Amino acid sequence: MSKIADPRLAEAGKKNFEWARKHMDALVKLAEKHEEKKTLEGVRIGVCLHITKETSVLIDSLIRAGAEVFIAAANPLSTNDDIAAYLATRCHIWAWRGETEEDYKWCIKQVITKKPDQIIDDGADMHVMAHEMNAKWVRGGTEETTTGVVRLRSMEGEGKLMYPIIAVNNAKTKFLFDNRYGTGQSTIDGILRATSLLLAGKNFVVVGYGWVGKGIAIRARGMGARVYVVEPDPIKALEAHLEGFHVGRISKFAKIGDIFVTATGQKGVIRYEHMERMKDGAILANAGHFDVEIDIRTLNSKARNIREVRQNVEEYELPNGKKIYVLARGRVVNLVAAEGHPPEVMQMSFANQFAATVYISNNYKTMKAGLYDVPVKVEAEVAAAALSAYGIELERMTREQKQYAKSWKV
Ligand code: ADE
């Protein structure tokens, strides 16, 4: 029996779904308003997200609002098979852990050929394929990640976008929390689950000091590591310096690091010339969307010997005799070796996804092809839902203070 049709796996997935849902009140409460009204009745939604317990809560919310959902994974190695089996009881799904590159594309293609009205994407692979397939039936969509927004911005610049897309990533209630605290915790979680080693006292090199790198650096420091940051942007490098991290070049830190994590959205930021200089036993992991940040291809071609020493840990013996270890094959370590961002963070990202999907459904007729920010009203709604979910009461300003805030008199 295939895993996706296994009722025992589906039952386990349902429990994980329920556990996540308990911790995603911001999304659940926001979506509840649309359940009675069936706001998304009859809307066919194509989804390309990591198949996690948190994603299953978003899918459940879309279905409750009346949508018909078709889903593929956003990464060949990130699918939780129990969740896939559970989702197979609720919607149409093509996803399993360990897809080949070909399988991965085939799964995304299956979704597009089912003619979705809208697309929810993570990384833009489904949007890109929809454009390659000239999917004229797509009314609009959303995009979850920094990487995806960069790709779509480039398509927009070349006049290639065929429909409106809301850049969910750019909502404050997304990137300030998901990218920083979500990736911060889950990347450390992935490294620890894969290696089961101590972080305290280790030299921990973070390549890239965007929101993701910032989150990883502060959490690594919190676990007692000495943190080194590599960053080409002058302002971000200054931020890292004044945060108390060592800042410098990868060519210098290559010799020093015990653990390296890439979070740049770039390609080839750790190259073979750096790997050759690394200490025997150095550990490499990637937290960026694509598996191109660490040059694994060259490493594969140069290594004298390659073997799996633990689940998600590959040992590479270099011609110079040193051994270095790559986690999760250089793919998103937080989703391959751990379970991705925790539900309390994803409730905000997915509340934005849900609300932006409803917005597109209501407004696509008047929206031109192009990239859009999450509407201000939606941002405010998500922030209010998240504050309520966290049980936080905001201070109220007095009338006098409101006046003072606008005045030039002391
Ligand atoms: N991206 C990062 N963490 C995630 C999660 N838990 N679910 C879906 N997408 C994610």
Short mmCIF file of C-alpha atoms and ligand atoms in Angstrom, two decimals:
data_model
loop_
_atom_site.label_atom_id
_atom_site.label_comp_id
_atom_site.label_asym_id
_atom_site.label_seq_id
_atom_site.Cartn_x
_atom_site.Cartn_y
_atom_site.Cartn_z
CA MET A 1 0.00 0.00 0.00
CA SER A 2 1.32 3.45 -0.81
CA LYS A 3 1.98 5.62 2.22
CA ILE A 4 -0.55 8.21 1.10
CA ALA A 5 -3.35 5.63 1.28
CA ASP A 6 -2.29 4.17 4.65
CA PRO A 7 -5.12 4.74 7.18
CA ARG A 8 -2.75 4.31 10.19
CA LEU A 9 -0.47 7.05 8.85
CA ALA A 10 -3.52 9.22 8.14
CA GLU A 11 -4.66 8.75 11.75
CA ALA A 12 -1.21 9.83 13.01
CA GLY A 13 -1.35 12.81 10.65
CA LYS A 14 -4.78 13.78 11.97
CA LYS A 15 -3.40 13.89 15.52
CA ASN A 16 -0.53 16.12 14.39
CA PHE A 17 -3.02 18.34 12.54
CA GLU A 18 -5.12 18.66 15.70
CA TRP A 19 -2.04 19.47 17.79
CA ALA A 20 -1.00 22.25 15.39
CA ARG A 21 -4.55 23.62 15.13
CA LYS A 22 -4.69 24.03 18.91
CA HIS A 23 -1.70 26.38 18.59
CA MET A 24 -2.80 28.36 15.53
CA ASP A 25 -5.71 30.36 16.91
CA ALA A 26 -4.89 33.48 14.87
CA LEU A 27 -5.49 31.57 11.63
CA VAL A 28 -8.38 29.50 12.98
CA LYS A 29 -10.30 32.52 14.35
CA LEU A 30 -9.70 34.59 11.22
CA ALA A 31 -10.82 31.73 8.98
CA GLU A 32 -13.88 30.93 11.10
CA LYS A 33 -15.54 34.11 9.86
CA HIS A 34 -15.42 32.68 6.34
CA GLU A 35 -16.64 29.22 7.26
CA GLU A 36 -20.28 30.21 7.71
CA LYS A 37 -20.29 32.53 4.71
CA LYS A 38 -18.45 29.94 2.58
CA THR A 39 -16.42 32.78 1.10
CA LEU A 40 -14.37 30.42 -1.06
CA GLU A 41 -17.28 28.23 -2.21
CA GLY A 42 -16.36 26.54 -5.48
CA VAL A 43 -12.92 28.17 -5.74
CA ARG A 44 -10.28 25.72 -6.93
CA ILE A 45 -7.02 26.40 -5.15
CA GLY A 46 -3.67 24.97 -6.26
CA VAL A 47 -1.18 24.82 -3.41
CA CYS A 48 2.59 24.31 -3.37
CA LEU A 49 3.69 24.36 0.27
CA HIS A 50 5.80 22.21 2.57
CA ILE A 51 3.51 19.39 3.69
CA THR A 52 3.60 19.96 7.44
CA LYS A 53 1.10 19.85 10.27
CA GLU A 54 0.88 23.66 10.07
CA THR A 55 0.08 23.52 6.35
CA SER A 56 -2.68 21.01 7.07
CA VAL A 57 -4.34 23.64 9.29
CA LEU A 58 -4.28 26.16 6.43
CA ILE A 59 -5.71 23.55 4.03
CA ASP A 60 -8.44 22.66 6.54
CA SER A 61 -9.33 26.37 6.83
CA LEU A 62 -9.56 26.75 3.04
CA ILE A 63 -11.77 23.66 2.76
CA ARG A 64 -14.04 24.87 5.58
CA ALA A 65 -14.46 28.14 3.67
CA GLY A 66 -15.69 26.13 0.67
CA ALA A 67 -12.54 25.77 -1.48
CA GLU A 68 -11.51 22.67 -3.39
CA VAL A 69 -7.78 22.14 -2.79
CA PHE A 70 -5.10 20.51 -4.99
CA ILE A 71 -1.69 20.30 -3.36
CA ALA A 72 1.93 19.43 -4.14
CA ALA A 73 5.05 19.80 -1.97
CA ALA A 74 7.38 22.81 -2.06
CA ASN A 75 10.48 20.64 -1.59
CA PRO A 76 11.26 17.00 -2.52
CA LEU A 77 12.45 16.16 1.02
CA SER A 78 10.20 18.19 3.33
CA THR A 79 6.93 16.23 3.16
CA ASN A 80 5.64 14.67 6.37
CA ASP A 81 4.07 11.48 5.05
CA ASP A 82 1.58 11.24 7.92
CA ILE A 83 0.25 14.69 7.05
CA ALA A 84 0.17 13.82 3.33
CA ALA A 85 -1.87 10.70 4.18
CA TYR A 86 -4.25 12.76 6.33
CA LEU A 87 -4.63 15.44 3.64
CA ALA A 88 -5.41 12.72 1.09
CA THR A 89 -8.61 12.11 3.08
CA ARG A 90 -9.58 15.79 2.72
CA CYS A 91 -8.33 17.03 -0.68
CA HIS A 92 -6.31 16.13 -3.79
CA ILE A 93 -2.60 15.66 -3.08
CA TRP A 94 0.54 14.63 -4.94
CA ALA A 95 3.45 14.53 -2.46
CA TRP A 96 5.71 12.15 -0.59
CA ARG A 97 9.04 12.40 1.22
CA GLY A 98 11.98 11.60 -1.02
CA GLU A 99 10.65 12.73 -4.39
CA THR A 100 13.23 12.90 -7.18
CA GLU A 101 13.58 16.22 -9.03
CA GLU A 102 11.44 14.70 -11.79
CA ASP A 103 8.76 13.50 -9.35
CA TYR A 104 8.76 16.93 -7.75
CA LYS A 105 8.01 18.69 -11.03
CA TRP A 106 5.50 16.04 -12.05
CA CYS A 107 3.55 16.57 -8.79
CA ILE A 108 3.39 20.34 -9.33
CA LYS A 109 2.28 19.77 -12.91
CA GLN A 110 -0.57 17.53 -11.73
CA VAL A 111 -1.95 20.42 -9.69
CA ILE A 112 -1.75 22.90 -12.58
CA THR A 113 -3.44 20.53 -15.01
CA LYS A 114 -6.42 20.41 -12.63
CA LYS A 115 -6.99 24.06 -13.62
CA PRO A 116 -6.86 25.85 -10.27
CA ASP A 117 -8.44 29.33 -10.12
CA GLN A 118 -5.81 30.51 -7.65
CA ILE A 119 -2.37 29.42 -6.50
CA ILE A 120 -0.75 29.53 -3.06
CA ASP A 121 3.00 29.05 -3.49
CA ASP A 122 6.23 28.78 -1.47
CA GLY A 123 9.32 29.53 -3.56
CA ALA A 124 7.42 30.29 -6.83
CA ASP A 125 7.98 26.92 -8.55
CA MET A 126 4.22 26.52 -9.10
CA HIS A 127 3.80 30.08 -10.35
CA VAL A 128 6.74 29.64 -12.71
CA MET A 129 5.38 26.36 -14.05
CA ALA A 130 1.88 27.84 -14.44
CA HIS A 131 3.44 30.55 -16.63
CA GLU A 132 5.45 28.00 -18.61
CA MET A 133 2.21 26.08 -19.19
CA ASN A 134 0.44 29.29 -20.20
CA ALA A 135 -2.21 28.58 -17.55
CA LYS A 136 -4.64 31.32 -18.64
CA TRP A 137 -7.27 30.05 -16.25
CA VAL A 138 -5.35 31.19 -13.15
CA ARG A 139 -6.96 34.33 -11.66
CA GLY A 140 -4.26 35.17 -9.15
CA GLY A 141 -2.23 33.87 -6.27
CA THR A 142 0.07 34.41 -3.32
CA GLU A 143 3.75 33.82 -2.54
CA GLU A 144 5.16 32.83 0.85
CA THR A 145 8.93 33.36 0.68
CA THR A 146 11.66 35.94 0.12
CA THR A 147 13.15 33.77 -2.64
CA GLY A 148 9.80 33.41 -4.38
CA VAL A 149 9.14 37.15 -4.25
CA VAL A 150 12.59 37.85 -5.76
CA ARG A 151 11.85 35.45 -8.65
CA LEU A 152 8.39 36.90 -9.25
CA ARG A 153 9.71 40.47 -9.09
CA SER A 154 12.17 39.49 -11.83
CA MET A 155 9.32 38.05 -13.95
CA GLU A 156 7.31 41.21 -13.34
CA GLY A 157 10.29 43.31 -14.45
CA GLU A 158 10.40 41.38 -17.72
CA GLY A 159 6.65 41.93 -18.19
CA LYS A 160 6.00 38.18 -17.89
CA LEU A 161 3.50 37.99 -15.02
CA MET A 162 0.10 36.83 -16.24
CA TYR A 163 -1.95 37.42 -13.08
CA PRO A 164 -1.91 39.34 -9.76
CA ILE A 165 0.15 37.82 -6.93
CA ILE A 166 0.18 38.99 -3.32
CA ALA A 167 3.66 38.90 -1.76
CA VAL A 168 2.69 37.41 1.60
CA ASN A 169 6.36 37.30 2.56
CA ASN A 170 6.50 41.10 2.63
CA ALA A 171 3.82 41.46 5.30
CA LYS A 172 5.35 42.59 8.61
CA THR A 173 3.31 39.94 10.41
CA LYS A 174 5.12 37.40 8.21
CA PHE A 175 8.77 38.25 7.73
CA LEU A 176 9.45 39.82 11.13
CA PHE A 177 8.36 36.65 12.89
CA ASP A 178 8.38 33.65 10.53
CA ASN A 179 11.70 34.46 8.86
CA ARG A 180 13.45 35.45 12.09
CA TYR A 181 12.00 33.48 15.02
CA GLY A 182 10.49 30.63 13.00
CA THR A 183 13.65 29.84 11.06
CA GLY A 184 15.81 30.76 14.05
CA GLN A 185 14.29 28.05 16.22
CA SER A 186 13.60 25.42 13.56
CA THR A 187 17.09 25.61 12.02
CA ILE A 188 18.70 25.00 15.40
CA ASP A 189 16.12 22.25 15.93
CA GLY A 190 17.11 20.62 12.60
CA ILE A 191 20.83 20.77 13.39
CA LEU A 192 20.29 19.28 16.83
CA ARG A 193 17.95 16.50 15.64
CA ALA A 194 20.37 15.56 12.85
CA THR A 195 23.60 15.65 14.86
CA SER A 196 22.59 15.38 18.53
CA LEU A 197 25.75 17.42 19.33
CA LEU A 198 26.41 20.26 21.76
CA LEU A 199 26.17 23.85 20.49
CA ALA A 200 27.74 25.47 23.55
CA GLY A 201 31.35 26.41 22.92
CA LYS A 202 31.14 25.78 19.16
CA ASN A 203 32.20 28.30 16.50
CA PHE A 204 28.97 28.79 14.58
CA VAL A 205 29.22 30.58 11.23
CA VAL A 206 26.04 32.15 9.79
CA VAL A 207 26.34 33.13 6.14
CA GLY A 208 23.75 35.84 5.41
CA TYR A 209 22.37 38.30 7.94
CA GLY A 210 18.88 38.96 6.58
CA TRP A 211 15.90 38.21 8.82
CA VAL A 212 16.59 34.48 8.62
CA GLY A 213 20.30 34.83 9.41
CA LYS A 214 19.52 37.20 12.28
CA GLY A 215 17.15 34.66 13.82
CA ILE A 216 19.62 31.80 13.50
CA ALA A 217 22.48 33.88 14.93
CA ILE A 218 20.59 34.97 18.05
CA ARG A 219 19.30 31.48 18.76
CA ALA A 220 22.77 29.92 18.26
CA ARG A 221 24.21 32.46 20.69
CA GLY A 222 21.38 31.64 23.10
CA MET A 223 22.58 28.03 23.10
CA GLY A 224 26.11 29.11 23.99
CA ALA A 225 27.78 29.09 20.57
CA ARG A 226 30.33 31.73 19.46
CA VAL A 227 28.69 33.26 16.42
CA TYR A 228 30.48 34.48 13.27
CA VAL A 229 28.57 36.32 10.54
CA VAL A 230 29.39 36.61 6.83
CA GLU A 231 27.49 39.37 5.03
CA PRO A 232 28.15 41.50 1.91
CA ASP A 233 25.61 44.25 2.71
CA PRO A 234 27.27 47.11 4.66
CA ILE A 235 24.28 47.99 6.86
CA LYS A 236 23.51 44.39 7.74
CA ALA A 237 27.21 43.77 8.47
CA LEU A 238 27.21 46.78 10.84
CA GLU A 239 24.07 45.47 12.53
CA ALA A 240 25.76 42.12 13.10
CA HIS A 241 28.89 43.81 14.44
CA LEU A 242 26.97 45.97 16.94
CA GLU A 243 24.93 42.94 17.95
CA GLY A 244 28.24 41.55 19.18
CA PHE A 245 28.94 38.95 16.48
CA HIS A 246 32.31 38.48 14.73
CA VAL A 247 31.85 39.73 11.16
CA GLY A 248 34.15 38.80 8.28
CA ARG A 249 34.65 36.80 5.13
CA ILE A 250 33.89 33.15 4.57
CA SER A 251 37.46 32.65 3.31
CA LYS A 252 38.67 33.55 6.82
CA PHE A 253 35.94 31.87 8.86
CA ALA A 254 36.16 28.62 6.85
CA LYS A 255 39.15 27.58 9.01
CA ILE A 256 37.50 28.60 12.28
CA GLY A 257 33.96 27.24 12.05
CA ASP A 258 32.65 24.06 13.63
CA ILE A 259 29.16 24.54 12.19
CA PHE A 260 28.22 26.54 9.07
CA VAL A 261 24.68 27.59 8.15
CA THR A 262 23.79 29.37 4.91
CA ALA A 263 20.80 31.73 4.77
CA THR A 264 21.41 34.02 1.82
CA GLY A 265 19.03 33.18 -1.05
CA GLN A 266 22.22 33.23 -3.15
CA LYS A 267 24.09 30.40 -4.85
CA GLY A 268 27.60 29.12 -4.15
CA VAL A 269 28.23 31.03 -0.92
CA ILE A 270 30.17 28.07 0.49
CA ARG A 271 32.36 26.70 -2.29
CA TYR A 272 34.82 23.84 -2.55
CA GLU A 273 37.78 26.20 -2.02
CA HIS A 274 36.26 26.99 1.43
CA MET A 275 35.47 23.36 2.23
CA GLU A 276 39.11 22.36 1.64
CA ARG A 277 40.17 24.72 4.41
CA MET A 278 37.61 23.55 6.94
CA LYS A 279 38.45 21.67 10.11
CA ASP A 280 38.14 17.92 10.13
CA GLY A 281 34.58 17.28 11.37
CA ALA A 282 33.06 20.59 10.25
CA ILE A 283 29.29 20.51 9.81
CA LEU A 284 27.45 22.30 6.97
CA ALA A 285 23.74 23.06 6.75
CA ASN A 286 21.50 25.26 4.66
CA ALA A 287 18.43 27.23 5.73
CA GLY A 288 17.81 29.01 2.40
CA HIS A 289 14.99 27.98 0.06
CA PHE A 290 17.08 26.24 -2.64
CA ASP A 291 19.89 23.68 -2.28
CA VAL A 292 22.36 25.84 -4.22
CA GLU A 293 23.91 27.85 -1.38
CA ILE A 294 26.48 25.17 -0.52
CA ASP A 295 28.19 23.89 -3.67
CA ILE A 296 27.31 20.24 -3.10
CA ARG A 297 27.73 19.40 -6.78
CA THR A 298 31.47 20.15 -6.75
CA LEU A 299 31.80 18.49 -3.35
CA ASN A 300 30.19 15.35 -4.79
CA SER A 301 32.60 15.33 -7.69
CA LYS A 302 35.75 15.90 -5.58
CA ALA A 303 35.05 13.75 -2.51
CA ARG A 304 37.07 10.57 -2.11
CA ASN A 305 34.26 8.85 -0.30
CA ILE A 306 30.65 9.70 0.61
CA ARG A 307 28.51 7.83 3.10
CA GLU A 308 25.47 8.42 5.27
CA VAL A 309 26.57 8.24 8.89
CA ARG A 310 23.22 9.10 10.47
CA GLN A 311 19.81 10.05 9.14
CA ASN A 312 20.23 13.43 7.41
CA VAL A 313 24.03 13.43 7.95
CA GLU A 314 26.31 12.71 4.99
CA GLU A 315 30.06 12.32 5.52
CA TYR A 316 32.37 13.57 2.74
CA GLU A 317 35.98 12.47 2.81
CA LEU A 318 38.04 15.06 0.94
CA PRO A 319 41.23 14.31 -1.04
CA ASN A 320 43.18 16.09 1.76
CA GLY A 321 41.95 13.38 4.17
CA LYS A 322 39.61 15.64 6.17
CA LYS A 323 35.98 14.69 6.69
CA ILE A 324 33.17 17.21 6.56
CA TYR A 325 29.48 16.59 7.20
CA VAL A 326 26.53 17.93 5.20
CA LEU A 327 23.08 17.92 6.78
CA ALA A 328 19.84 17.26 4.89
CA ARG A 329 21.73 17.11 1.54
CA GLY A 330 22.02 20.88 1.63
CA ARG A 331 18.26 21.34 1.49
CA VAL A 332 16.22 23.33 4.04
CA VAL A 333 17.56 21.76 7.23
CA ASN A 334 14.68 23.04 9.38
CA LEU A 335 12.09 21.19 7.29
CA VAL A 336 14.06 18.09 6.30
CA ALA A 337 15.68 17.30 9.66
CA ALA A 338 13.01 18.93 11.84
CA GLU A 339 9.36 19.94 11.42
CA GLY A 340 9.74 23.50 10.11
CA HIS A 341 8.58 26.58 11.97
CA PRO A 342 6.42 26.01 15.04
CA PRO A 343 2.65 26.49 14.76
CA GLU A 344 2.58 29.65 16.90
CA VAL A 345 4.67 31.38 14.22
CA MET A 346 2.99 29.78 11.20
CA GLN A 347 -0.41 30.96 12.47
CA MET A 348 0.60 34.48 11.39
CA SER A 349 2.13 33.53 8.04
CA PHE A 350 -0.85 31.37 7.16
CA ALA A 351 -3.41 33.88 8.43
CA ASN A 352 -1.83 36.19 5.82
CA GLN A 353 -1.99 33.44 3.20
CA PHE A 354 -5.64 32.76 3.98
CA ALA A 355 -6.67 36.43 4.04
CA ALA A 356 -4.70 37.22 0.86
CA THR A 357 -6.35 34.24 -0.89
CA VAL A 358 -9.79 35.55 0.09
CA TYR A 359 -8.74 39.02 -1.09
CA ILE A 360 -7.71 37.72 -4.52
CA SER A 361 -10.92 35.73 -4.80
CA ASN A 362 -12.98 38.89 -4.12
CA ASN A 363 -10.89 41.33 -6.15
CA TYR A 364 -9.09 39.54 -8.99
CA LYS A 365 -11.40 41.04 -11.64
CA THR A 366 -10.15 44.55 -10.91
CA MET A 367 -6.49 43.66 -10.24
CA LYS A 368 -3.92 43.90 -13.01
CA ALA A 369 -1.15 41.32 -13.44
CA GLY A 370 1.68 42.20 -11.05
CA LEU A 371 3.04 41.81 -7.53
CA TYR A 372 1.02 43.31 -4.66
CA ASP A 373 1.65 43.87 -0.97
CA VAL A 374 -0.72 42.35 1.56
CA PRO A 375 -3.41 45.04 1.94
CA VAL A 376 -2.96 47.23 5.04
CA LYS A 377 -6.39 46.22 6.36
CA VAL A 378 -5.46 42.55 6.12
CA GLU A 379 -2.15 43.18 7.95
CA ALA A 380 -4.04 44.90 10.78
CA GLU A 381 -6.54 42.06 10.96
CA VAL A 382 -3.76 39.45 11.18
CA ALA A 383 -1.87 41.44 13.85
CA ALA A 384 -5.05 41.75 15.95
CA ALA A 385 -5.76 38.02 15.59
CA ALA A 386 -2.17 37.16 16.58
CA LEU A 387 -2.21 39.45 19.63
CA SER A 388 -5.44 37.84 20.76
CA ALA A 389 -4.00 34.35 20.13
CA TYR A 390 -0.94 35.19 22.23
CA GLY A 391 -3.21 36.68 24.94
CA ILE A 392 -1.53 40.09 24.72
CA GLU A 393 -3.38 43.27 25.71
CA LEU A 394 -2.15 46.47 24.11
CA GLU A 395 -1.63 49.54 26.25
CA ARG A 396 -4.12 52.34 25.50
CA MET A 397 -2.93 55.90 25.03
CA THR A 398 -4.81 58.61 26.91
CA ARG A 399 -6.48 61.40 24.92
CA GLU A 400 -3.75 63.74 26.20
CA GLN A 401 -1.02 61.41 24.95
CA LYS A 402 -2.62 61.14 21.51
CA GLN A 403 -2.65 64.93 21.37
CA TYR A 404 0.98 65.09 22.59
CA ALA A 405 2.09 62.63 19.89
CA LYS A 406 0.99 65.13 17.24
CA SER A 407 2.20 68.31 18.94
CA TRP A 408 5.48 70.27 18.87
CA LYS A 409 5.03 71.52 22.45
CA VAL A 410 6.63 69.64 25.35
N1 ADE B 1 8.03 26.82 6.16
C1 ADE B 1 8.79 26.84 7.27
N2 ADE B 1 8.17 26.17 8.26
C2 ADE B 1 7.01 25.71 7.76
C3 ADE B 1 5.96 24.94 8.31
N3 ADE B 1 5.98 24.51 9.57
N4 ADE B 1 4.92 24.65 7.51
C4 ADE B 1 4.91 25.08 6.22
N5 ADE B 1 5.87 25.82 5.66
C5 ADE B 1 6.91 26.12 6.43
#
